[in-house]
XYZ file of C-alpha atoms in Angstrom:
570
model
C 0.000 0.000 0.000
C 1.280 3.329 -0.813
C 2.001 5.820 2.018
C -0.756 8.353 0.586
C -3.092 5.527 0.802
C -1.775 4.527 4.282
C -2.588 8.325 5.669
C -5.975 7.984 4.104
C -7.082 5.167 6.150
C -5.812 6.277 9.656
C -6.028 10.079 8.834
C -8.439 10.790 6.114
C -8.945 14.370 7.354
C -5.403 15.336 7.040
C -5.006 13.244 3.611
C -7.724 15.671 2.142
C -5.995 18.577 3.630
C -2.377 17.393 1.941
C -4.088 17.379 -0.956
C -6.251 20.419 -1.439
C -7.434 22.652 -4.223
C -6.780 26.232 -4.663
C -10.338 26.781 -5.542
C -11.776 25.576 -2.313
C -9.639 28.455 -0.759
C -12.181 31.062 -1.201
C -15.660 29.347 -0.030
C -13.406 27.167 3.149
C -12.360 30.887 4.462
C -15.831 32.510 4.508
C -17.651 29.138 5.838
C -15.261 28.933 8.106
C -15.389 32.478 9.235
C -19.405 32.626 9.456
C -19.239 28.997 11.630
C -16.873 30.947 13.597
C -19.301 33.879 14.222
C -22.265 31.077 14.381
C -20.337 28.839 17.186
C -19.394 31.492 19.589
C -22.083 32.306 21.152
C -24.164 28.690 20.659
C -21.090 27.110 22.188
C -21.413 28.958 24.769
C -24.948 28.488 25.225
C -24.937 24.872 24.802
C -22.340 24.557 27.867
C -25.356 26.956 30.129
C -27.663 23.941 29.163
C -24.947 21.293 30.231
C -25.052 23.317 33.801
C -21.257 24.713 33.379
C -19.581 27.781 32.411
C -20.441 29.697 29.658
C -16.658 29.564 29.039
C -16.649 25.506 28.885
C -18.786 25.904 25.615
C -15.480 27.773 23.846
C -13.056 25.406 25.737
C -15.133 22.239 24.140
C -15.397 23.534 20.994
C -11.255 23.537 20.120
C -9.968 19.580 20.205
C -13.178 18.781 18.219
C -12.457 21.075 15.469
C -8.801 19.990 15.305
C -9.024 16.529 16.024
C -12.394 15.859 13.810
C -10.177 17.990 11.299
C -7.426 15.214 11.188
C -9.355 12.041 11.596
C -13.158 12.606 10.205
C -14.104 11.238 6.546
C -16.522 13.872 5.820
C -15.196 17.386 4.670
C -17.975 19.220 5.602
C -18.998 17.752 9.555
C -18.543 20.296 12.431
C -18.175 18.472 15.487
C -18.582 19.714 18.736
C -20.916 21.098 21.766
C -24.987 20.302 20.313
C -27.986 19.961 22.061
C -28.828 16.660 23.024
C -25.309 15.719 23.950
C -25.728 19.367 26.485
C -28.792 18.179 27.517
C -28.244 14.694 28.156
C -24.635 15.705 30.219
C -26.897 17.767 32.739
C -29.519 14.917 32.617
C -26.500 12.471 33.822
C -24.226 14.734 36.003
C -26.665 16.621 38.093
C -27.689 13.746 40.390
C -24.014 12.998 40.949
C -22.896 16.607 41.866
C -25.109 19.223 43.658
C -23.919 22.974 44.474
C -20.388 22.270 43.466
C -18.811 23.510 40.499
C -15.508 22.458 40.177
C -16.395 18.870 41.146
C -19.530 19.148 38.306
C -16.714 20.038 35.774
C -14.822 17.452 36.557
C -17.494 14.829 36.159
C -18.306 16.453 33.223
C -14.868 15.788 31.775
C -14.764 11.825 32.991
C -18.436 11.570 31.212
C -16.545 13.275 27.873
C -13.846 10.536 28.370
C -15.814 7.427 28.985
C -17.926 9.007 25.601
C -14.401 8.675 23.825
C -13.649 5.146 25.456
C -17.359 3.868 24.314
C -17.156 5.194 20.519
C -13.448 4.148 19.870
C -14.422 0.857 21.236
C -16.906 0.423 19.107
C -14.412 1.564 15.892
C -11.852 -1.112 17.118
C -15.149 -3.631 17.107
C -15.959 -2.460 13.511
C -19.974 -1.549 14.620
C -19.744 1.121 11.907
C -21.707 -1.228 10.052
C -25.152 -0.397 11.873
C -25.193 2.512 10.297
C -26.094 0.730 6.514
C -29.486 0.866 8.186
C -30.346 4.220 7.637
C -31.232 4.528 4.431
C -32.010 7.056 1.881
C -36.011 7.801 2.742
C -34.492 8.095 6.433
C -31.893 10.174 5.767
C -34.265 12.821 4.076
C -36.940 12.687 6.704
C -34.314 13.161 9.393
C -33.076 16.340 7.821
C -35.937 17.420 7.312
C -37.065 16.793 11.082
C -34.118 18.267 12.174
C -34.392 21.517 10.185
C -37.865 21.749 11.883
C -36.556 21.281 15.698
C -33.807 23.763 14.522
C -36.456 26.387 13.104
C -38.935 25.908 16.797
C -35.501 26.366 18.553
C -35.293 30.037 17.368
C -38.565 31.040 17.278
C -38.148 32.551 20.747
C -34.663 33.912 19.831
C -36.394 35.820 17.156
C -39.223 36.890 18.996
C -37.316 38.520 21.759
C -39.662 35.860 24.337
C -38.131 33.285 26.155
C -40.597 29.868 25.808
C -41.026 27.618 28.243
C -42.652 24.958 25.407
C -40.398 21.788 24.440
C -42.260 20.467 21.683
C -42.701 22.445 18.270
C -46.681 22.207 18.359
C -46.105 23.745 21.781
C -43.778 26.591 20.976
C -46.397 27.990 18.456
C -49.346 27.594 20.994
C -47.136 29.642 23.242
C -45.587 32.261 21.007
C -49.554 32.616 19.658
C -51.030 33.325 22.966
C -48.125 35.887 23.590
C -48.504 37.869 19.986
C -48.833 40.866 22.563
C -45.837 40.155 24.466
C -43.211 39.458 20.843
C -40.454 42.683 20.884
C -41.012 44.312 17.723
C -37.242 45.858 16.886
C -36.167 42.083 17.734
C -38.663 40.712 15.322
C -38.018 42.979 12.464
C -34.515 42.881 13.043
C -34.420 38.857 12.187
C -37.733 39.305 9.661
C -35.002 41.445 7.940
C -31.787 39.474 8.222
C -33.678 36.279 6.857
C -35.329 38.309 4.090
C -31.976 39.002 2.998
C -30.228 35.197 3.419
C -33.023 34.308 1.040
C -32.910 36.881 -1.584
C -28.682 36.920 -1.379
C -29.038 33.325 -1.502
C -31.377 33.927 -4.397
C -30.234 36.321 -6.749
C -26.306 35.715 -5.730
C -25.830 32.065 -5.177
C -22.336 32.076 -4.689
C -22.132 35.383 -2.354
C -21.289 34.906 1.759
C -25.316 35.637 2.581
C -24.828 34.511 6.187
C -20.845 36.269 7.015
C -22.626 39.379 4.886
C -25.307 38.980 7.126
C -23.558 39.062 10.542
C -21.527 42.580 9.536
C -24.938 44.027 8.743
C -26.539 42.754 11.547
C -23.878 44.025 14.438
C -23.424 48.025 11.998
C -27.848 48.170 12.536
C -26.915 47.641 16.209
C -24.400 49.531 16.260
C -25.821 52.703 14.464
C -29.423 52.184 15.890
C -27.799 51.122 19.416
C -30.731 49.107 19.248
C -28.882 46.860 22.266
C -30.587 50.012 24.906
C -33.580 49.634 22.957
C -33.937 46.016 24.482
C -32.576 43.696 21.479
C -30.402 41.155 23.036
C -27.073 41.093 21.899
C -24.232 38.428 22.851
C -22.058 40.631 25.172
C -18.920 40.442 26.495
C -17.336 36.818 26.089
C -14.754 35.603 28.943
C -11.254 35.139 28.154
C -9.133 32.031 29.002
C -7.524 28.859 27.338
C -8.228 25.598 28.704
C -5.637 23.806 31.088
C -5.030 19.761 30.794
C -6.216 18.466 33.518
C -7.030 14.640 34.330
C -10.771 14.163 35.677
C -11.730 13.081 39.496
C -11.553 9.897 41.242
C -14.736 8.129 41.739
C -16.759 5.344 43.355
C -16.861 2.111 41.745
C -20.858 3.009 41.583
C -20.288 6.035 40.099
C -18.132 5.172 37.331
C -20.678 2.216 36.483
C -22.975 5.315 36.682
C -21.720 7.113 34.178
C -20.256 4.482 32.285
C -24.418 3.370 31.349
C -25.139 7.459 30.889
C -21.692 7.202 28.360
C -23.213 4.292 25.957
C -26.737 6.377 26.447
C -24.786 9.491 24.987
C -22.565 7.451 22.589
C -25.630 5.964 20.728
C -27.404 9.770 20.702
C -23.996 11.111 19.539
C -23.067 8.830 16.532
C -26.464 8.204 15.261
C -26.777 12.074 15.281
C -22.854 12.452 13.602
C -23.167 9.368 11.533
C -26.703 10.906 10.197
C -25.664 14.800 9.683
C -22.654 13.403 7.613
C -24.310 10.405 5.235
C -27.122 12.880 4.837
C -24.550 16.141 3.783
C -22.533 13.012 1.575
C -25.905 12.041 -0.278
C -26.414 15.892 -1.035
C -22.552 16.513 -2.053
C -21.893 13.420 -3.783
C -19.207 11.720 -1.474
C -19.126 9.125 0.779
C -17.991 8.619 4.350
C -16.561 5.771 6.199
C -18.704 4.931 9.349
C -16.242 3.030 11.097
C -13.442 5.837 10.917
C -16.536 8.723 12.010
C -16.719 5.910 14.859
C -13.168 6.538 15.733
C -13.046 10.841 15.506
C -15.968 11.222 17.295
C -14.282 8.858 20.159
C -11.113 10.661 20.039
C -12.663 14.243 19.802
C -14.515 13.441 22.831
C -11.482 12.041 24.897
C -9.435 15.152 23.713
C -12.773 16.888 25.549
C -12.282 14.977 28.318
C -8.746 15.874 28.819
C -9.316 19.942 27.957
C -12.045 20.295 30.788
C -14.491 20.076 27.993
C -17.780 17.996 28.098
C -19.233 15.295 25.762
C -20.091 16.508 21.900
C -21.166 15.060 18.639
C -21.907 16.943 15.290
C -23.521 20.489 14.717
C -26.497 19.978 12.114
C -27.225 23.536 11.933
C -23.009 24.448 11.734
C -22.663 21.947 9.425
C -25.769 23.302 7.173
C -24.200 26.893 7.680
C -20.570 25.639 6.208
C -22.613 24.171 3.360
C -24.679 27.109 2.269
C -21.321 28.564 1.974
C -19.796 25.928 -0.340
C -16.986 24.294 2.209
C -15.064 21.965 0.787
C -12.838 20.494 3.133
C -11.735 20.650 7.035
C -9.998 23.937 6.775
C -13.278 25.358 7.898
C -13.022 24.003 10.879
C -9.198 24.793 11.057
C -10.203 28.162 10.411
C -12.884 28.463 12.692
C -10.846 27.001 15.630
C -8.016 30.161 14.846
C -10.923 32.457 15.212
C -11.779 31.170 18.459
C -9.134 31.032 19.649
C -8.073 34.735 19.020
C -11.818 35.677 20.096
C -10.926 33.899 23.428
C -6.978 35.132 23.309
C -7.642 38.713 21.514
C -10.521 39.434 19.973
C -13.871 38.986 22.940
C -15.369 42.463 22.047
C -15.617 41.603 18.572
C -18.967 40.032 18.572
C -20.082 41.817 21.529
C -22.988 43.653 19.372
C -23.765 40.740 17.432
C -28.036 40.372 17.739
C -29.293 36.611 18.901
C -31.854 37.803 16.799
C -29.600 37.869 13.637
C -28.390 34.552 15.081
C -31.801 32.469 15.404
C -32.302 34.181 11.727
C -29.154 32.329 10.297
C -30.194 29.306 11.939
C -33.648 29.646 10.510
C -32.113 30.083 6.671
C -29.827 27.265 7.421
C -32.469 24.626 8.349
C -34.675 25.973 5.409
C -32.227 24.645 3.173
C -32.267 20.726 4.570
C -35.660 20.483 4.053
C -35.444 18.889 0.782
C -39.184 18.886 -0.645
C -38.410 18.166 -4.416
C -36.659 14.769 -2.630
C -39.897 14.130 -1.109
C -41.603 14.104 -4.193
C -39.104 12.066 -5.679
C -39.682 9.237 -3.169
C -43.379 9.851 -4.138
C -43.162 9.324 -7.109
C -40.379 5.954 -6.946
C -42.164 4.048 -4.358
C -45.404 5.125 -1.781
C -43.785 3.068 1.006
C -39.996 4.899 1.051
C -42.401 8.249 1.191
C -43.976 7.176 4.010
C -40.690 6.277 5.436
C -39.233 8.854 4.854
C -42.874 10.811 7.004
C -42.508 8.735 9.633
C -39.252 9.217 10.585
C -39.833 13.265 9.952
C -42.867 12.636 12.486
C -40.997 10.402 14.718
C -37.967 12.886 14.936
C -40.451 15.668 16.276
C -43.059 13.469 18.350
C -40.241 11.565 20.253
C -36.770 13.033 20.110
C -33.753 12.329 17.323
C -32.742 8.990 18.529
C -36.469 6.880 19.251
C -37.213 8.788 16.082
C -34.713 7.419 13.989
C -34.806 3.915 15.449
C -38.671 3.798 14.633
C -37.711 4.152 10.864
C -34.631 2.160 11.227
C -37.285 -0.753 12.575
C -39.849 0.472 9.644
C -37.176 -0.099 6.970
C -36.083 -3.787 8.694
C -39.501 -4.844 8.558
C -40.279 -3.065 4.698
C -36.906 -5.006 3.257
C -38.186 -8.430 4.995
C -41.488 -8.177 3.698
C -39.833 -8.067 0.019
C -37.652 -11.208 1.256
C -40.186 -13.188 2.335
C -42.959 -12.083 -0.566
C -40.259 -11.974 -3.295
C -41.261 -11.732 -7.269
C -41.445 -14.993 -8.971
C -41.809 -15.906 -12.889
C -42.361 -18.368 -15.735
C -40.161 -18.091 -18.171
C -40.702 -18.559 -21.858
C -40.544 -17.224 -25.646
C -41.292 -13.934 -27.050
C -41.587 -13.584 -30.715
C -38.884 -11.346 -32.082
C -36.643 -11.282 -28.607
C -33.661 -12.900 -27.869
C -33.968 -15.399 -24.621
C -36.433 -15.945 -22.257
C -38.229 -13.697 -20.728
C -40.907 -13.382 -17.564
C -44.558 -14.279 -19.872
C -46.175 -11.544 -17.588
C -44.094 -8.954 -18.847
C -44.681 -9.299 -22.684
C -47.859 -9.925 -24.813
C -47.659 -12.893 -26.819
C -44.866 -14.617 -24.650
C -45.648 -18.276 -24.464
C -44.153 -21.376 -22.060
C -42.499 -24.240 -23.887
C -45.405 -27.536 -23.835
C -44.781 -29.568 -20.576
C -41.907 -27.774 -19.601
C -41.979 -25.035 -16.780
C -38.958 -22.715 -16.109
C -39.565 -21.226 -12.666
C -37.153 -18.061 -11.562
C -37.195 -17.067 -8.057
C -35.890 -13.630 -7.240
C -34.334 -13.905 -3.683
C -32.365 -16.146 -1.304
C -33.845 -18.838 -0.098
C -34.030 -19.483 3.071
C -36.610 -20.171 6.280
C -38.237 -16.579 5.971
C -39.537 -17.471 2.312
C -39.114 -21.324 1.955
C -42.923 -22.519 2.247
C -43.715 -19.443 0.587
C -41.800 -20.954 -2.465
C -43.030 -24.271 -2.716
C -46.677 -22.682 -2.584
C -45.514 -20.797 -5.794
C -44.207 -23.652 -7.678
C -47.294 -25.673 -6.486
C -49.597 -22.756 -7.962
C -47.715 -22.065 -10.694
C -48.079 -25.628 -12.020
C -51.671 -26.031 -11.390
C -52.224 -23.054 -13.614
C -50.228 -24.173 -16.657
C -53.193 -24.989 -19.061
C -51.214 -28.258 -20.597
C -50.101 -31.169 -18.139
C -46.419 -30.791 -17.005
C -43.351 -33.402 -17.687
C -40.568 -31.162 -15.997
C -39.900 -28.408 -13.644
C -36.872 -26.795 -13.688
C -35.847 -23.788 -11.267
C -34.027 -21.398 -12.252
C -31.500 -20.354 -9.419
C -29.704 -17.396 -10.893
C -31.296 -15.002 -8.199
C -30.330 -17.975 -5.131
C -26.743 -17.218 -3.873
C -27.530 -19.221 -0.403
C -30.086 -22.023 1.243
C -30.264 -22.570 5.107
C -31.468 -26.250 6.116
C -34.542 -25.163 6.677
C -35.084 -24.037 2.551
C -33.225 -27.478 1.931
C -35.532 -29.944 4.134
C -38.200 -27.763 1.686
C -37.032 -28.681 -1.525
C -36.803 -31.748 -0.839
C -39.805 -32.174 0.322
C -40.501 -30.353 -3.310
C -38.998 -32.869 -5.099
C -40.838 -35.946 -3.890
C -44.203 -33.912 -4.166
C -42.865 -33.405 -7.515
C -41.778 -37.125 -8.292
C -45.651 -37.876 -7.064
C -46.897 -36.266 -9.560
C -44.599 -37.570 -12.470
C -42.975 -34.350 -13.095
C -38.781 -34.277 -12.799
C -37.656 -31.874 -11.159
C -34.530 -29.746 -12.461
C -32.212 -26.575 -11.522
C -29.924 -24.390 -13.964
C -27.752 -22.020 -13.464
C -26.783 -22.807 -10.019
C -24.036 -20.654 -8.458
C -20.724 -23.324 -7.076
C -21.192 -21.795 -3.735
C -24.906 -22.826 -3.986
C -24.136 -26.397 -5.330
C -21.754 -27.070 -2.494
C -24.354 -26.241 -0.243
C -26.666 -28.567 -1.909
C -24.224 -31.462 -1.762
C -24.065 -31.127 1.851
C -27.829 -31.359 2.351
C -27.892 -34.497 0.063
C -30.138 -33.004 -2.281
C -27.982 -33.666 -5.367
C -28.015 -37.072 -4.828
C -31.540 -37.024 -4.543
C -32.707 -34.936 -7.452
C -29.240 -36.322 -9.554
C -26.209 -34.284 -10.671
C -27.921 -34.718 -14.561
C -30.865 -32.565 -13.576
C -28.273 -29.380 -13.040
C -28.228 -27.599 -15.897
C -25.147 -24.303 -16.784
C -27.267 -22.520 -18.691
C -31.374 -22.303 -20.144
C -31.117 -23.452 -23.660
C -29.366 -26.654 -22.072
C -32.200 -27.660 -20.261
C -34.483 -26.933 -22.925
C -32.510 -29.296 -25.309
C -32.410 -31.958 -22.396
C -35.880 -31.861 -21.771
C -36.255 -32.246 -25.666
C -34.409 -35.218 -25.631
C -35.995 -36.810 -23.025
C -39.991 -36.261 -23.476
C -41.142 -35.546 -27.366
C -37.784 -35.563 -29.314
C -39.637 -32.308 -31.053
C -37.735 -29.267 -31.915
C -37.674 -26.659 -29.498
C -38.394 -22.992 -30.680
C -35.104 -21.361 -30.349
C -35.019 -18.612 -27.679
């Protein structure tokens, strides 16, 4: 293996970075600079709703966007302090730790580590694999659930209100029965900003709407001081770097504690990282390597836990932001993580005047632009059931929370692809004037099965889910052929595999078969499938001359051994 390709498999991140292209230059810096102004002051809120410091929020925020930098496979992923991960910290931490800070920090830390342990345990166990469940209806109805959580999330923000609702249907009960109460400068100050994302966005697709958005935002402050007129504005940011720092001894009962709370948080985390990025893939044509987002979300999180941070997954609403702004590779992050650091080190009273208003606006435009309705219609149109899939899991993401939400449709799509296993499509094959081969008689007008002779194509594995379905098919598919049948002959192209279960069944087949006076035959049987077949005894049973290679040699053999008539040629 070449040393390029070596670096690409343990650090994919810093293999795309070795190789970049001058031309993502220009949309990296300005996503990277508007994430930067997005981050700040959500970081920061985010660690308020984990019950630390509004400090921790920054602190958390810089091994992510390094580390994530280095080791992620997706280019466009921002890692680092989100909701549910906030939430769910508080959730496990409180109970442990009342009225203390420092000692809250520090379980906050172990709880970021044990996060690490849990997901690069599960890379070194290669469970990357569960995420092949989520598929393509689930990935747009997530998305599209998410961008409405993120949109109920700011109505307050924009409002100038604080809600006390959870739910979405309960945020616009709320902020309807206080219509009175809404602060109009903070209203029209976010109407505005997001009337201008959208018609940037709209007449200059390629133009920094959001960065454009924040300078305007923080000069109308500025020049209307609109901060004394009661908009809310971010304020002044605490300085500080982060110290190492190992996290506190506990009790054997607390570390089992929050070793459950960890896998609780691990499963939230990935499903929400592993999601954002396959979803963001799908839209920019790449793909993503689930095992190795396994392994940087682990490691970003133990980098947390060393840096006095707290657990973290991925940013949907970052991630859209860098995306409306064309990133093309980690140096977003990169450059977000400089800004941060000179906001912390230099540059605090930067932001100071920047709106929440404007904020919850940019937010808003971002999630607008997940909620993908042409690929709705497109799902429509392929198949009803990956439509309704693709609802249910938008429904389930909003009536439950991300992960029961997800797992609903994960279930949905588990029971939707064994419904096609065990109820496969079946056919009879025969002749179709003026076409080459043989062909399904269903599918063509004027196709017509060869007297006596029934070629029966299955379109699955066979196995216990579908066996007695399968012998009812052959069983029904006989009684309907008009003319009284010599031979049957399956056709096993589509059957790679048999369990013993599908065996014992066609061999119980075969004798119903040899009953009835009709041989029974297979062709084009796979060697893996043969060998299988041999060990169940069945080719001894039905005879190694009934195995055919290929269709026209069972139709000759079946000519030679009933009528002796010539056979239309297929």
């Amino acid at each position: 293996m070449e040393p390029r390709e070596r670096l690409a498999r343990v650090l994919p991140g810093l293999a795309q970075l070795l190789g970049y292209q001058r031309s993502w230059l220009r949309p990296d810096l300005l996503a990277g600079v508007t994430v930067a102004a997005y981050l700040v002051p959500q970081c920061m809120a985010y660690a308020e709703v984990a019950g630390l410091a509004p400090v921790a929020g920054l602190w958390a925020i810089l091994p992510p966007l390094l580390l994530y930098a280095l080791l992620g496979s997706s280019p466009q992923l921002s890692v680092g302090p989100e909701s549910t991960t906030a939430v769910m910290t508080a959730a496990a931490v409180g109970p442990l730790v009342a009225g203390d800070p420092l000692a809250y920090a520090g379980f906050c830390s172990l709880l970021a580590l044990l996060v690490g342990l849990v997901c690069c345990a599960g890379a070194w166990a290669r469970l990357g694999f569960l995420a092949d469940l989520l598929s393509k209806p689930i990935l747009v109805g997530y998305l599209g659930g998410v961008a409405l959580i993120m949109i109920g999330g700011q109505l307050g923000r924009v409002s100038g209100l604080t809600l006390q609702a959870d739910s979405i249907p309960g945020q616009l009960v709320e902020l309807l029965g206080r219509l009175g109460e809404i602060h109009r400068p903070t209203l029209l100050l976010a109407l505005g900003v997001l009337v201008f994302l959208l018609l940037v966005q709209r007449r200059f697709p390629r133009a920094p709407a959001p960065l454009l958005a924040v300078l305007l935002a923080m000069a109308v402050v500025a020049v209307g001081h609109l901060d004394q007129r009661g908009v809310a504005v971010i304020g002044a940011i605490p300085a500080g770097l982060p110290q190492p720092a190992l996290p506190p001894g506990v009790s054997p009962a607390q570390l089992r504690y929050l070793l459950t709370a960890a896998v609780g948080i691990s499963l939230v985390g990935y499903s929400d990282n592993v999601l954002t990025a396959r979803a963001f893939a799908a839209r920019g044509g790449y793909r993503i390597d689930a095992n190795q987002e396994l392994l940087a979300l682990g490691t970003s999180n133990l980098g947390n836990g060393l840096m006095q941070g707290f657990p973290v997954s991925s940013s949907g609403s970052r991630t859209a932001i860098g995306d409306s702004l064309g990133s093309r590779s980690q140096l977003f992050s990169l450059v977000a993580l400089a800004l941060v650091l000179a906001v912390l080190l230099w540059l605090r009273p930067v932001l100071a005047l920047f709106p929440t208003a404007a904020l919850g606006a940019i937010v808003m435009y971002a999630a607008l632009r997940l909620i993908d309705i042409p690929e709705f219609l497109r799902l429509q149109r392929f198949r009803p059931s990956e439509f309704r899939l693709a609802l249910i899991t938008l429904v389930g993401v909003l009536a439950t929370d991300l992960l029961l939400g997800v797992a609903l449709a994960v279930g949905l799509s588990v029971i939707d692809l064994f419904a096609r296993l065990v109820r496969p499509h079946d056919a009879v094959m025969g002749i179709v004037p003026r076409l080459a081969g043989l062909h399904d008689v269903r599918d063509w007008e004027g196709a017509r099965t060869i007297p006596g002779l029934v070629l029966f194509r299955f379109d699955a594995p066979l196995c216990f889910a579908n066996a007695e379905h399968f012998r009812q098919r052959v069983l029904a598919t006989i009684a309907a052929e008009p003319q009284p049948i010599s031979w049957f002959v399956l056709n096993a192209e589509a059957i790679v595999e048999i369990d013993i279960t599908a065996a014992d069944v066609l061999e119980e087949l075969q004798r119903e078969l040899t009953v009835q006076g009709i041989t029974f035959g297979l062709v084009r049987v796979k060697q893996e499938l043969y060998a299988q077949l041999q060990r169940a005894g069945l080719v001894d049973k039905i005879g190694a001359r009934l195995f055919f290679p290929t269709l026209p040699t069972a139709i000759a053999a079946f000519q030679a051994r009933t009528t002796g008539a010539p056979v239309p040629s297929p």
